[in-house]
mmCIF file of C-alpha atoms and ligand atoms in Angstrom:
data_model
loop_
_atom_site.group_PDB
_atom_site.id
_atom_site.type_symbol
_atom_site.label_atom_id
_atom_site.label_comp_id
_atom_site.label_asym_id
_atom_site.label_seq_id
_atom_site.Cartn_x
_atom_site.Cartn_y
_atom_site.Cartn_z
ATOM 1 C CA MET A 1 10.692 -18.388 20.907
ATOM 2 C CA SER A 2 12.616 -16.168 18.520
ATOM 3 C CA GLU A 3 12.374 -12.572 19.716
ATOM 4 C CA ASN A 4 12.175 -10.946 16.295
ATOM 5 C CA LYS A 5 9.626 -13.126 14.534
ATOM 6 C CA PRO A 6 6.046 -11.818 14.595
ATOM 7 C CA VAL A 7 3.776 -13.810 16.894
ATOM 8 C CA ILE A 8 0.555 -15.271 15.515
ATOM 9 C CA LEU A 9 -2.005 -16.492 18.018
ATOM 10 C CA THR A 10 -5.431 -17.867 17.395
ATOM 11 C CA CYS A 11 -7.783 -20.499 18.767
ATOM 12 C CA ALA A 12 -10.936 -22.520 18.157
ATOM 13 C CA GLN A 13 -13.394 -24.102 20.537
ATOM 14 C CA PRO A 14 -13.499 -27.899 20.696
ATOM 15 C CA THR A 15 -17.279 -28.000 20.702
ATOM 16 C CA GLY A 16 -17.943 -30.758 18.168
ATOM 17 C CA GLY A 17 -16.416 -31.139 14.724
ATOM 18 C CA LEU A 18 -14.968 -28.180 12.841
ATOM 19 C CA THR A 19 -17.106 -26.708 10.070
ATOM 20 C CA ILE A 20 -16.116 -25.416 6.639
ATOM 21 C CA GLY A 21 -16.729 -21.972 8.211
ATOM 22 C CA ASN A 22 -13.937 -22.656 10.721
ATOM 23 C CA TYR A 23 -11.769 -23.974 7.902
ATOM 24 C CA LEU A 24 -12.282 -21.241 5.297
ATOM 25 C CA GLY A 25 -12.599 -18.334 7.728
ATOM 26 C CA ALA A 26 -9.710 -19.370 9.916
ATOM 27 C CA ILE A 27 -7.708 -22.613 9.857
ATOM 28 C CA LYS A 28 -6.905 -22.669 6.132
ATOM 29 C CA ASN A 29 -5.249 -19.265 6.602
ATOM 30 C CA TRP A 30 -3.315 -20.285 9.705
ATOM 31 C CA ALA A 31 -1.519 -22.878 7.602
ATOM 32 C CA ASP A 32 -0.304 -20.094 5.299
ATOM 33 C CA MET A 33 1.281 -18.242 8.235
ATOM 34 C CA LEU A 34 3.617 -20.958 9.470
ATOM 35 C CA GLU A 35 6.704 -19.574 7.720
ATOM 36 C CA GLY A 36 8.455 -16.584 9.242
ATOM 37 C CA ASN A 37 6.197 -16.374 12.311
ATOM 38 C CA THR A 38 6.056 -17.891 15.764
ATOM 39 C CA CYS A 39 2.634 -19.529 15.845
ATOM 40 C CA PHE A 40 0.468 -20.473 18.804
ATOM 41 C CA PHE A 41 -2.753 -22.279 17.944
ATOM 42 C CA GLY A 42 -4.934 -22.978 20.962
ATOM 43 C CA ILE A 43 -7.809 -25.351 21.561
ATOM 44 C CA VAL A 44 -9.891 -23.403 24.017
ATOM 45 C CA ASP A 45 -11.568 -25.958 26.259
ATOM 46 C CA MET A 46 -12.116 -23.353 28.995
ATOM 47 C CA HIS A 47 -14.268 -21.340 26.595
ATOM 48 C CA ALA A 48 -16.177 -24.479 25.649
ATOM 49 C CA ILE A 49 -17.605 -24.901 29.160
ATOM 50 C CA THR A 50 -19.544 -21.627 28.955
ATOM 51 C CA VAL A 51 -22.370 -23.533 27.229
ATOM 52 C CA ASP A 52 -24.029 -26.861 28.030
ATOM 53 C CA TYR A 53 -21.573 -29.696 27.471
ATOM 54 C CA THR A 54 -20.632 -33.228 28.434
ATOM 55 C CA PRO A 55 -17.165 -33.693 29.999
ATOM 56 C CA ALA A 56 -16.440 -36.958 28.135
ATOM 57 C CA GLU A 57 -17.399 -35.328 24.812
ATOM 58 C CA LEU A 58 -15.198 -32.309 25.512
ATOM 59 C CA ARG A 59 -12.199 -34.574 26.180
ATOM 60 C CA LYS A 60 -12.837 -36.489 22.960
ATOM 61 C CA ASN A 61 -13.394 -33.335 20.928
ATOM 62 C CA SER A 62 -10.206 -31.721 22.203
ATOM 63 C CA LEU A 63 -8.044 -34.551 20.863
ATOM 64 C CA SER A 64 -10.062 -34.698 17.664
ATOM 65 C CA CYS A 65 -9.563 -30.938 17.261
ATOM 66 C CA VAL A 66 -5.771 -31.161 17.241
ATOM 67 C CA ALA A 67 -5.998 -33.977 14.678
ATOM 68 C CA GLN A 68 -8.193 -31.717 12.532
ATOM 69 C CA TYR A 69 -5.710 -28.833 12.874
ATOM 70 C CA ILE A 70 -2.860 -31.059 11.678
ATOM 71 C CA ALA A 71 -4.996 -32.596 8.926
ATOM 72 C CA CYS A 72 -5.748 -29.062 7.670
ATOM 73 C CA GLY A 73 -2.057 -28.439 7.141
ATOM 74 C CA ILE A 74 -0.791 -27.108 10.460
ATOM 75 C CA GLU A 75 2.574 -28.818 10.739
ATOM 76 C CA PRO A 76 3.425 -29.572 14.383
ATOM 77 C CA GLU A 77 7.108 -28.828 13.720
ATOM 78 C CA LYS A 78 6.214 -25.274 12.715
ATOM 79 C CA ALA A 79 3.483 -24.324 15.204
ATOM 80 C CA ASN A 80 2.769 -24.693 18.898
ATOM 81 C CA MET A 81 -0.620 -26.359 19.288
ATOM 82 C CA PHE A 82 -1.884 -26.504 22.838
ATOM 83 C CA ILE A 83 -4.921 -27.035 25.014
ATOM 84 C CA GLN A 84 -5.880 -23.843 26.859
ATOM 85 C CA SER A 85 -6.373 -25.570 30.228
ATOM 86 C CA HIS A 86 -2.844 -27.054 29.996
ATOM 87 C CA VAL A 87 -1.315 -23.589 30.257
ATOM 88 C CA THR A 88 -1.383 -21.695 33.523
ATOM 89 C CA GLY A 89 -1.989 -18.037 32.899
ATOM 90 C CA HIS A 90 -5.080 -17.737 30.711
ATOM 91 C CA ALA A 91 -7.549 -17.586 33.589
ATOM 92 C CA GLU A 92 -5.165 -15.516 35.742
ATOM 93 C CA LEU A 93 -4.672 -12.847 33.105
ATOM 94 C CA ALA A 94 -8.418 -12.865 32.391
ATOM 95 C CA TRP A 95 -9.007 -11.979 36.029
ATOM 96 C CA VAL A 96 -6.618 -9.011 35.912
ATOM 97 C CA LEU A 97 -8.176 -7.815 32.648
ATOM 98 C CA SER A 98 -11.691 -8.217 34.025
ATOM 99 C CA CYS A 99 -10.823 -5.569 36.601
ATOM 100 C CA ILE A 100 -10.373 -2.993 33.824
ATOM 101 C CA THR A 101 -13.376 -4.140 31.746
ATOM 102 C CA PRO A 102 -16.615 -2.190 32.160
ATOM 103 C CA LEU A 103 -19.585 -4.527 32.594
ATOM 104 C CA GLY A 104 -21.572 -2.604 29.965
ATOM 105 C CA GLU A 105 -18.999 -3.397 27.270
ATOM 106 C CA LEU A 106 -19.483 -7.120 27.881
ATOM 107 C CA GLN A 107 -23.274 -6.860 27.945
ATOM 108 C CA ARG A 108 -23.215 -5.129 24.556
ATOM 109 C CA MET A 109 -21.256 -7.922 22.811
ATOM 110 C CA THR A 110 -23.254 -9.292 19.879
ATOM 111 C CA GLN A 111 -22.276 -12.911 20.541
ATOM 112 C CA PHE A 112 -23.278 -12.629 24.181
ATOM 113 C CA LYS A 113 -26.679 -11.263 23.206
ATOM 114 C CA ASP A 114 -27.094 -14.020 20.588
ATOM 115 C CA LYS A 115 -26.249 -16.705 23.138
ATOM 116 C CA VAL A 116 -28.678 -15.176 25.624
ATOM 117 C CA GLN A 117 -31.377 -15.463 22.950
ATOM 118 C CA VAL A 118 -30.509 -19.117 22.362
ATOM 119 C CA GLN A 119 -30.582 -19.883 26.084
ATOM 120 C CA ALA A 120 -33.843 -17.949 26.440
ATOM 121 C CA LYS A 121 -35.356 -20.177 23.777
ATOM 122 C CA THR A 122 -34.134 -23.366 25.429
ATOM 123 C CA GLN A 123 -35.562 -22.090 28.719
ATOM 124 C CA GLY A 124 -38.924 -21.438 27.095
ATOM 125 C CA LEU A 125 -38.557 -17.649 27.300
ATOM 126 C CA GLY A 126 -38.002 -17.020 23.592
ATOM 127 C CA SER A 127 -41.086 -14.969 22.919
ATOM 128 C CA ASN A 128 -40.369 -12.597 25.817
ATOM 129 C CA ILE A 129 -36.970 -11.701 24.503
ATOM 130 C CA GLU A 130 -37.115 -12.062 20.747
ATOM 131 C CA GLY A 131 -37.536 -8.811 18.869
ATOM 132 C CA ASP A 132 -36.980 -6.786 22.013
ATOM 133 C CA ASP A 133 -34.839 -3.903 20.768
ATOM 134 C CA SER A 134 -34.213 -2.579 24.234
ATOM 135 C CA ILE A 135 -32.522 -5.827 25.332
ATOM 136 C CA GLU A 136 -29.112 -4.205 25.432
ATOM 137 C CA ASN A 137 -30.353 -1.709 27.981
ATOM 138 C CA GLN A 138 -31.635 -4.423 30.264
ATOM 139 C CA ASP A 139 -29.934 -6.883 32.513
ATOM 140 C CA PRO A 140 -30.518 -10.073 30.494
ATOM 141 C CA THR A 141 -29.927 -12.197 33.568
ATOM 142 C CA SER A 142 -33.139 -10.779 35.025
ATOM 143 C CA ARG A 143 -35.133 -13.019 32.709
ATOM 144 C CA VAL A 144 -32.817 -15.792 31.588
ATOM 145 C CA SER A 145 -30.541 -17.934 33.706
ATOM 146 C CA ILE A 146 -27.125 -17.097 32.241
ATOM 147 C CA ASN A 147 -23.804 -18.246 33.671
ATOM 148 C CA SER A 148 -21.339 -15.411 34.197
ATOM 149 C CA GLY A 149 -18.682 -17.306 32.194
ATOM 150 C CA LEU A 150 -20.688 -16.501 29.088
ATOM 151 C CA LEU A 151 -20.457 -12.801 29.876
ATOM 152 C CA MET A 152 -16.746 -13.042 30.717
ATOM 153 C CA TYR A 153 -15.969 -15.024 27.574
ATOM 154 C CA PRO A 154 -14.442 -12.087 25.609
ATOM 155 C CA VAL A 155 -12.144 -11.188 28.525
ATOM 156 C CA LEU A 156 -10.780 -14.737 28.582
ATOM 157 C CA MET A 157 -10.337 -14.457 24.833
ATOM 158 C CA ALA A 158 -8.414 -11.188 25.257
ATOM 159 C CA ALA A 159 -6.203 -12.952 27.805
ATOM 160 C CA ASP A 160 -5.542 -15.792 25.321
ATOM 161 C CA ILE A 161 -4.188 -13.238 22.873
ATOM 162 C CA LEU A 162 -2.349 -10.818 25.164
ATOM 163 C CA LEU A 163 -0.620 -13.598 27.112
ATOM 164 C CA TYR A 164 1.448 -14.297 23.995
ATOM 165 C CA ASN A 165 1.941 -10.658 23.006
ATOM 166 C CA ALA A 166 0.469 -11.580 19.626
ATOM 167 C CA ASP A 167 1.081 -9.304 16.642
ATOM 168 C CA ALA A 168 -1.732 -10.748 14.550
ATOM 169 C CA VAL A 169 -4.823 -12.859 15.166
ATOM 170 C CA PRO A 170 -6.269 -14.657 12.130
ATOM 171 C CA VAL A 171 -10.029 -15.076 12.646
ATOM 172 C CA GLY A 172 -13.345 -15.036 10.803
ATOM 173 C CA ALA A 173 -15.451 -11.858 10.694
ATOM 174 C CA ASP A 174 -17.617 -13.009 13.637
ATOM 175 C CA GLN A 175 -14.692 -12.437 16.025
ATOM 176 C CA LYS A 176 -14.090 -8.812 14.981
ATOM 177 C CA GLN A 177 -15.928 -7.317 17.951
ATOM 178 C CA HIS A 178 -14.083 -9.540 20.424
ATOM 179 C CA LEU A 179 -10.792 -8.484 18.846
ATOM 180 C CA GLU A 180 -11.778 -4.848 19.208
ATOM 181 C CA LEU A 181 -12.384 -5.379 22.941
ATOM 182 C CA CYS A 182 -8.999 -7.093 23.217
ATOM 183 C CA ARG A 183 -7.299 -4.114 21.584
ATOM 184 C CA ASN A 184 -9.118 -1.722 23.925
ATOM 185 C CA LEU A 185 -8.060 -3.722 26.966
ATOM 186 C CA ALA A 186 -4.427 -3.806 25.826
ATOM 187 C CA GLN A 187 -4.460 -0.029 25.360
ATOM 188 C CA ARG A 188 -6.239 0.543 28.664
ATOM 189 C CA PHE A 189 -3.752 -1.617 30.564
ATOM 190 C CA ASN A 190 -0.794 0.081 28.849
ATOM 191 C CA GLN A 191 -2.126 3.524 29.723
ATOM 192 C CA ARG A 192 -2.812 2.620 33.309
ATOM 193 C CA TYR A 193 0.335 0.624 34.118
ATOM 194 C CA SER A 194 2.842 1.611 31.360
ATOM 195 C CA ASP A 195 3.622 -0.135 28.096
ATOM 196 C CA THR A 196 3.117 -3.897 28.490
ATOM 197 C CA PHE A 197 1.072 -5.427 25.680
ATOM 198 C CA LYS A 198 1.307 -5.172 21.920
ATOM 199 C CA VAL A 199 -2.019 -4.086 20.466
ATOM 200 C CA PRO A 200 -2.848 -7.054 18.206
ATOM 201 C CA GLU A 201 -4.099 -6.715 14.638
ATOM 202 C CA PRO A 202 -6.999 -8.865 13.456
ATOM 203 C CA PHE A 203 -6.321 -10.752 10.240
ATOM 204 C CA ILE A 204 -9.628 -11.419 8.478
ATOM 205 C CA PRO A 205 -9.481 -13.108 5.049
ATOM 206 C CA LYS A 206 -11.003 -11.415 2.015
ATOM 207 C CA PHE A 207 -12.874 -14.535 0.909
ATOM 208 C CA GLY A 208 -14.453 -16.997 3.337
ATOM 209 C CA GLN A 209 -14.520 -14.617 6.299
ATOM 210 C CA ARG A 210 -18.217 -15.262 6.899
ATOM 211 C CA ILE A 211 -19.643 -18.565 5.671
ATOM 212 C CA MET A 212 -23.403 -18.639 6.101
ATOM 213 C CA SER A 213 -25.827 -21.419 6.981
ATOM 214 C CA LEU A 214 -26.899 -23.548 3.999
ATOM 215 C CA GLN A 215 -30.482 -23.491 5.261
ATOM 216 C CA ASP A 216 -30.755 -19.841 6.344
ATOM 217 C CA PRO A 217 -28.134 -17.818 4.470
ATOM 218 C CA THR A 218 -28.805 -14.739 6.601
ATOM 219 C CA ARG A 219 -27.268 -16.532 9.600
ATOM 220 C CA LYS A 220 -23.673 -17.619 10.204
ATOM 221 C CA MET A 221 -22.858 -21.295 9.636
ATOM 222 C CA SER A 222 -22.417 -22.707 13.103
ATOM 223 C CA LYS A 223 -21.408 -25.996 14.727
ATOM 224 C CA SER A 224 -24.395 -25.916 17.030
ATOM 225 C CA ASP A 225 -27.138 -25.300 14.448
ATOM 226 C CA PRO A 226 -30.008 -27.691 15.286
ATOM 227 C CA ASN A 227 -30.751 -28.064 11.553
ATOM 228 C CA LYS A 228 -28.219 -30.699 10.501
ATOM 229 C CA ASN A 229 -28.420 -29.698 6.826
ATOM 230 C CA ALA A 230 -27.346 -26.140 7.642
ATOM 231 C CA THR A 231 -23.720 -26.912 8.456
ATOM 232 C CA LEU A 232 -21.007 -28.657 6.471
ATOM 233 C CA PHE A 233 -18.483 -30.351 8.725
ATOM 234 C CA LEU A 234 -14.898 -31.061 7.652
ATOM 235 C CA LEU A 235 -15.470 -34.737 8.389
ATOM 236 C CA ASP A 236 -18.793 -35.146 6.538
ATOM 237 C CA ASP A 237 -18.634 -37.994 4.035
ATOM 238 C CA PRO A 238 -18.967 -37.227 0.300
ATOM 239 C CA LYS A 239 -22.601 -38.368 0.081
ATOM 240 C CA LEU A 240 -23.605 -36.084 2.922
ATOM 241 C CA ILE A 241 -21.665 -33.145 1.474
ATOM 242 C CA LYS A 242 -23.487 -33.600 -1.840
ATOM 243 C CA LYS A 243 -26.876 -33.886 -0.117
ATOM 244 C CA LYS A 244 -26.355 -30.770 2.011
ATOM 245 C CA ILE A 245 -25.109 -28.621 -0.870
ATOM 246 C CA MET A 246 -27.798 -29.798 -3.320
ATOM 247 C CA SER A 247 -30.485 -28.925 -0.742
ATOM 248 C CA ALA A 248 -29.004 -25.516 0.148
ATOM 249 C CA VAL A 249 -31.660 -22.797 0.299
ATOM 250 C CA THR A 250 -31.426 -20.347 -2.605
ATOM 251 C CA ASP A 251 -34.118 -18.347 -4.434
ATOM 252 C CA SER A 252 -36.363 -18.654 -7.466
ATOM 253 C CA ALA A 253 -34.224 -16.610 -9.862
ATOM 254 C CA ARG A 254 -32.410 -18.544 -12.580
ATOM 255 C CA ASP A 255 -29.120 -16.964 -13.536
ATOM 256 C CA ILE A 256 -25.864 -16.969 -11.608
ATOM 257 C CA GLU A 257 -24.831 -13.414 -10.764
ATOM 258 C CA LEU A 258 -23.274 -11.397 -7.951
ATOM 259 C CA SER A 259 -26.089 -9.807 -6.010
ATOM 260 C CA GLU A 260 -26.338 -8.810 -2.364
ATOM 261 C CA SER A 261 -30.074 -9.384 -2.488
ATOM 262 C CA ARG A 262 -29.483 -13.111 -3.168
ATOM 263 C CA PRO A 263 -27.792 -14.294 0.050
ATOM 264 C CA GLY A 264 -28.113 -18.034 -0.664
ATOM 265 C CA LEU A 265 -26.409 -17.670 -4.045
ATOM 266 C CA SER A 266 -23.767 -15.298 -2.644
ATOM 267 C CA ASN A 267 -22.929 -17.843 0.041
ATOM 268 C CA LEU A 268 -22.439 -20.657 -2.479
ATOM 269 C CA ILE A 269 -20.225 -18.423 -4.644
ATOM 270 C CA ASN A 270 -18.281 -17.375 -1.574
ATOM 271 C CA ILE A 271 -17.673 -21.000 -0.550
ATOM 272 C CA TYR A 272 -16.668 -21.804 -4.131
ATOM 273 C CA SER A 273 -14.295 -18.871 -4.179
ATOM 274 C CA ALA A 274 -12.646 -19.708 -0.854
ATOM 275 C CA PHE A 275 -12.124 -23.378 -1.786
ATOM 276 C CA SER A 276 -10.909 -22.717 -5.339
ATOM 277 C CA ASP A 277 -8.978 -19.458 -4.769
ATOM 278 C CA GLN A 278 -10.854 -17.995 -7.768
ATOM 279 C CA THR A 279 -12.500 -14.582 -7.523
ATOM 280 C CA PRO A 280 -16.326 -14.477 -7.291
ATOM 281 C CA GLU A 281 -16.352 -12.579 -10.613
ATOM 282 C CA SER A 282 -14.520 -15.343 -12.464
ATOM 283 C CA ILE A 283 -16.803 -17.981 -10.936
ATOM 284 C CA VAL A 284 -19.886 -16.086 -12.108
ATOM 285 C CA GLN A 285 -18.305 -15.804 -15.538
ATOM 286 C CA SER A 286 -17.699 -19.565 -15.742
ATOM 287 C CA PHE A 287 -21.374 -20.292 -14.871
ATOM 288 C CA LYS A 288 -22.788 -17.914 -17.469
ATOM 289 C CA GLY A 289 -25.892 -19.476 -19.033
ATOM 290 C CA LYS A 290 -26.010 -22.214 -16.391
ATOM 291 C CA GLY A 291 -28.269 -22.555 -13.342
ATOM 292 C CA TYR A 292 -28.318 -23.515 -9.682
ATOM 293 C CA GLY A 293 -28.153 -27.256 -10.383
ATOM 294 C CA ASP A 294 -24.819 -26.878 -12.184
ATOM 295 C CA LEU A 295 -23.370 -24.543 -9.584
ATOM 296 C CA LYS A 296 -24.380 -26.757 -6.659
ATOM 297 C CA SER A 297 -23.204 -29.946 -8.314
ATOM 298 C CA ASP A 298 -19.790 -28.478 -9.249
ATOM 299 C CA LEU A 299 -19.434 -26.943 -5.797
ATOM 300 C CA ALA A 300 -20.188 -30.276 -4.122
ATOM 301 C CA ASP A 301 -17.523 -31.980 -6.288
ATOM 302 C CA LEU A 302 -15.023 -29.252 -5.427
ATOM 303 C CA VAL A 303 -15.677 -29.461 -1.666
ATOM 304 C CA ILE A 304 -15.476 -33.280 -1.724
ATOM 305 C CA GLU A 305 -12.181 -33.142 -3.643
ATOM 306 C CA LYS A 306 -10.656 -30.519 -1.305
ATOM 307 C CA LEU A 307 -11.745 -32.261 1.887
ATOM 308 C CA LYS A 308 -10.713 -35.765 0.818
ATOM 309 C CA PRO A 309 -7.006 -35.442 1.748
ATOM 310 C CA VAL A 310 -7.941 -33.615 4.987
ATOM 311 C CA GLN A 311 -10.249 -36.471 5.978
ATOM 312 C CA GLU A 312 -7.696 -39.152 5.078
ATOM 313 C CA ARG A 313 -5.003 -37.449 7.141
ATOM 314 C CA TYR A 314 -7.457 -37.001 10.029
ATOM 315 C CA HIS A 315 -8.447 -40.686 10.170
ATOM 316 C CA ASN A 316 -4.795 -41.749 10.115
ATOM 317 C CA LEU A 317 -3.868 -39.316 12.880
ATOM 318 C CA MET A 318 -6.699 -40.516 15.105
ATOM 319 C CA LYS A 319 -5.179 -44.012 15.039
ATOM 320 C CA ASP A 320 -2.245 -42.643 17.030
ATOM 321 C CA PRO A 321 -3.521 -40.744 20.088
ATOM 322 C CA ALA A 322 -0.087 -40.981 21.742
ATOM 323 C CA TYR A 323 1.359 -38.899 18.900
ATOM 324 C CA LEU A 324 -1.400 -36.281 19.245
ATOM 325 C CA GLU A 325 -0.811 -36.109 23.008
ATOM 326 C CA ALA A 326 2.925 -35.630 22.409
ATOM 327 C CA VAL A 327 2.191 -32.752 20.016
ATOM 328 C CA LEU A 328 -0.010 -31.130 22.650
ATOM 329 C CA LYS A 329 2.583 -31.638 25.394
ATOM 330 C CA GLU A 330 5.286 -29.961 23.364
ATOM 331 C CA GLY A 331 2.924 -27.149 22.357
ATOM 332 C CA ALA A 332 1.872 -26.523 25.957
ATOM 333 C CA GLU A 333 5.495 -26.406 27.116
ATOM 334 C CA ALA A 334 6.362 -23.706 24.592
ATOM 335 C CA ALA A 335 3.149 -21.816 25.354
ATOM 336 C CA GLN A 336 3.737 -22.054 29.096
ATOM 337 C CA LYS A 337 7.193 -20.477 28.829
ATOM 338 C CA GLN A 338 5.744 -17.464 27.107
ATOM 339 C CA ALA A 339 2.693 -17.333 29.373
ATOM 340 C CA PHE A 340 4.729 -17.319 32.589
ATOM 341 C CA LYS A 341 6.950 -14.560 31.230
ATOM 342 C CA MET A 342 3.982 -12.351 30.419
ATOM 343 C CA LEU A 343 2.073 -13.150 33.579
ATOM 344 C CA ARG A 344 5.094 -12.256 35.739
ATOM 345 C CA LYS A 345 5.324 -8.899 33.993
ATOM 346 C CA VAL A 346 1.604 -8.219 34.403
ATOM 347 C CA TYR A 347 1.586 -9.194 38.095
ATOM 348 C CA LYS A 348 4.552 -6.918 38.766
ATOM 349 C CA LYS A 349 2.903 -3.969 37.030
ATOM 350 C CA SER A 350 -0.356 -4.661 38.868
ATOM 351 C CA GLY A 351 1.446 -4.234 42.183
ATOM 352 C CA PHE A 352 1.426 -7.866 43.303
ATOM 353 C CA LEU A 353 4.310 -8.665 45.650
ATOM 354 C CA ASN A 354 7.113 -10.748 44.069
ATOM 355 C CA ARG A 355 7.056 -14.433 44.934
ATOM 356 C CA SER A 356 10.403 -15.071 46.621
HETATM 357 P P1 TYM B 401 -14.888 -20.622 17.049
HETATM 358 O O1 TYM B 401 -14.436 -21.875 17.698
HETATM 359 O O2 TYM B 401 -16.338 -20.335 16.974
HETATM 360 O O3 TYM B 401 -14.336 -20.567 15.570
HETATM 361 C C1 TYM B 401 -12.967 -20.768 15.246
HETATM 362 C C2 TYM B 401 -12.577 -19.850 14.096
HETATM 363 O O4 TYM B 401 -13.475 -20.079 12.991
HETATM 364 C C3 TYM B 401 -14.050 -18.842 12.564
HETATM 365 N N1 TYM B 401 -15.437 -19.104 12.113
HETATM 366 C C4 TYM B 401 -15.916 -18.746 10.922
HETATM 367 N N2 TYM B 401 -15.368 -18.101 9.876
HETATM 368 C C5 TYM B 401 -16.136 -17.905 8.788
HETATM 369 N N3 TYM B 401 -17.431 -18.301 8.692
HETATM 370 C C6 TYM B 401 -18.035 -18.944 9.715
HETATM 371 N N4 TYM B 401 -19.282 -19.354 9.602
HETATM 372 C C7 TYM B 401 -17.271 -19.196 10.903
HETATM 373 N N5 TYM B 401 -17.538 -19.813 12.084
HETATM 374 C C8 TYM B 401 -16.402 -19.724 12.814
HETATM 375 C C9 TYM B 401 -14.036 -17.955 13.800
HETATM 376 O O5 TYM B 401 -14.057 -16.601 13.444
HETATM 377 C C10 TYM B 401 -12.732 -18.363 14.449
HETATM 378 O O6 TYM B 401 -11.663 -17.647 13.887
HETATM 379 N N6 TYM B 401 -14.023 -17.027 20.389
HETATM 380 C C11 TYM B 401 -13.395 -17.887 19.419
HETATM 381 C C12 TYM B 401 -12.326 -18.785 19.984
HETATM 382 C C13 TYM B 401 -11.216 -18.057 20.687
HETATM 383 C C14 TYM B 401 -10.211 -17.289 20.044
HETATM 384 C C15 TYM B 401 -9.348 -16.877 21.095
HETATM 385 C C16 TYM B 401 -9.963 -16.912 18.724
HETATM 386 C C17 TYM B 401 -10.966 -18.086 22.003
HETATM 387 N N7 TYM B 401 -9.830 -17.381 22.272
HETATM 388 C C18 TYM B 401 -8.226 -16.083 20.838
HETATM 389 C C19 TYM B 401 -8.837 -16.133 18.467
HETATM 390 C C20 TYM B 401 -7.985 -15.719 19.520
HETATM 391 C C21 TYM B 401 -14.477 -18.794 18.840
HETATM 392 O O7 TYM B 401 -15.480 -19.057 19.432
HETATM 393 O O8 TYM B 401 -14.120 -19.377 17.670
#
């Protein structure tokens, strides 16, 4: 790894196919950072086991995820792509960091509270918890059976970042709070044990940072949404893309305008903007006098056109699993070098006796 190039680190969970939220909020921007930086792009399988999952699916999704990364324009010659569990150090550093993380900070994490709500629902406890404003002051585990990995999730994420001494972390807006915790932990460790970690900067794109559900535009588009029309996946075929966009929930107003009180419309304009690199203002201008039907139909055509080459590349890559495994092997080797270096430093500062 070149010492003077800035380090970019970011990751995605291999829990099912990637969505256009993952693409526009994150992966599309990673591809723009390949020049002039040392890039580490992880596939975080250890994070993926914090929720219900099937081992065989996880294995399949992990390989599919690297194919999707490459298909989205991440050139293996210019970035280190690796599977989190292939690199020793993530869990070890997470343990050290957990010892300087107050429990309350983890219990206050928005994503943790959201996941508790989801698990409460699946455990038939939804009505006890929903709408309970005082939830953050309670121990959620008292009512819902939550695994502690879910609580520890942001510490593992901080370890993913700090292990590589990352300068910048390109993510969607939903990861902002986790990044803030990571920065706090880096500063806390540095204060306690002397300067060790860089304090990483989040890189959140202007357009596409928060793609919303097509069926409930007040909620984030998510891989795990039970409503299959809510989420557009990178690998959806053109017919399905058209169907999902044409049935996106909007409102009863007619004209196309920029208005915060019209979340469904704003979401469609935002997706349009992120895929076309046009500003929302110029998109509104070009739909002057037209209605939802025109906007949705043009947007569907745009998304289909933009995803076509990604899908073609993906299907070709999946025919050659040996190549994908080789990419991951090389990525893990480069990541491991850096991880061992950092872990050694952290262990020394923590007062652990040198291994002779
Ligand atoms: P994950 O797998 O949920 O998402 C991967 C990336 O996609 C972004 N994203 C979105 N952006 C815009 N709109 C959306 N609807 C949307 N949904 C997802 C996410 O912000 C993310 O950048 N905790 C992380 C994975 C992680 C990580 C890390 C990220 C683990 N360790 C270290 C960065 C650095 C997550 O669950 O991402």
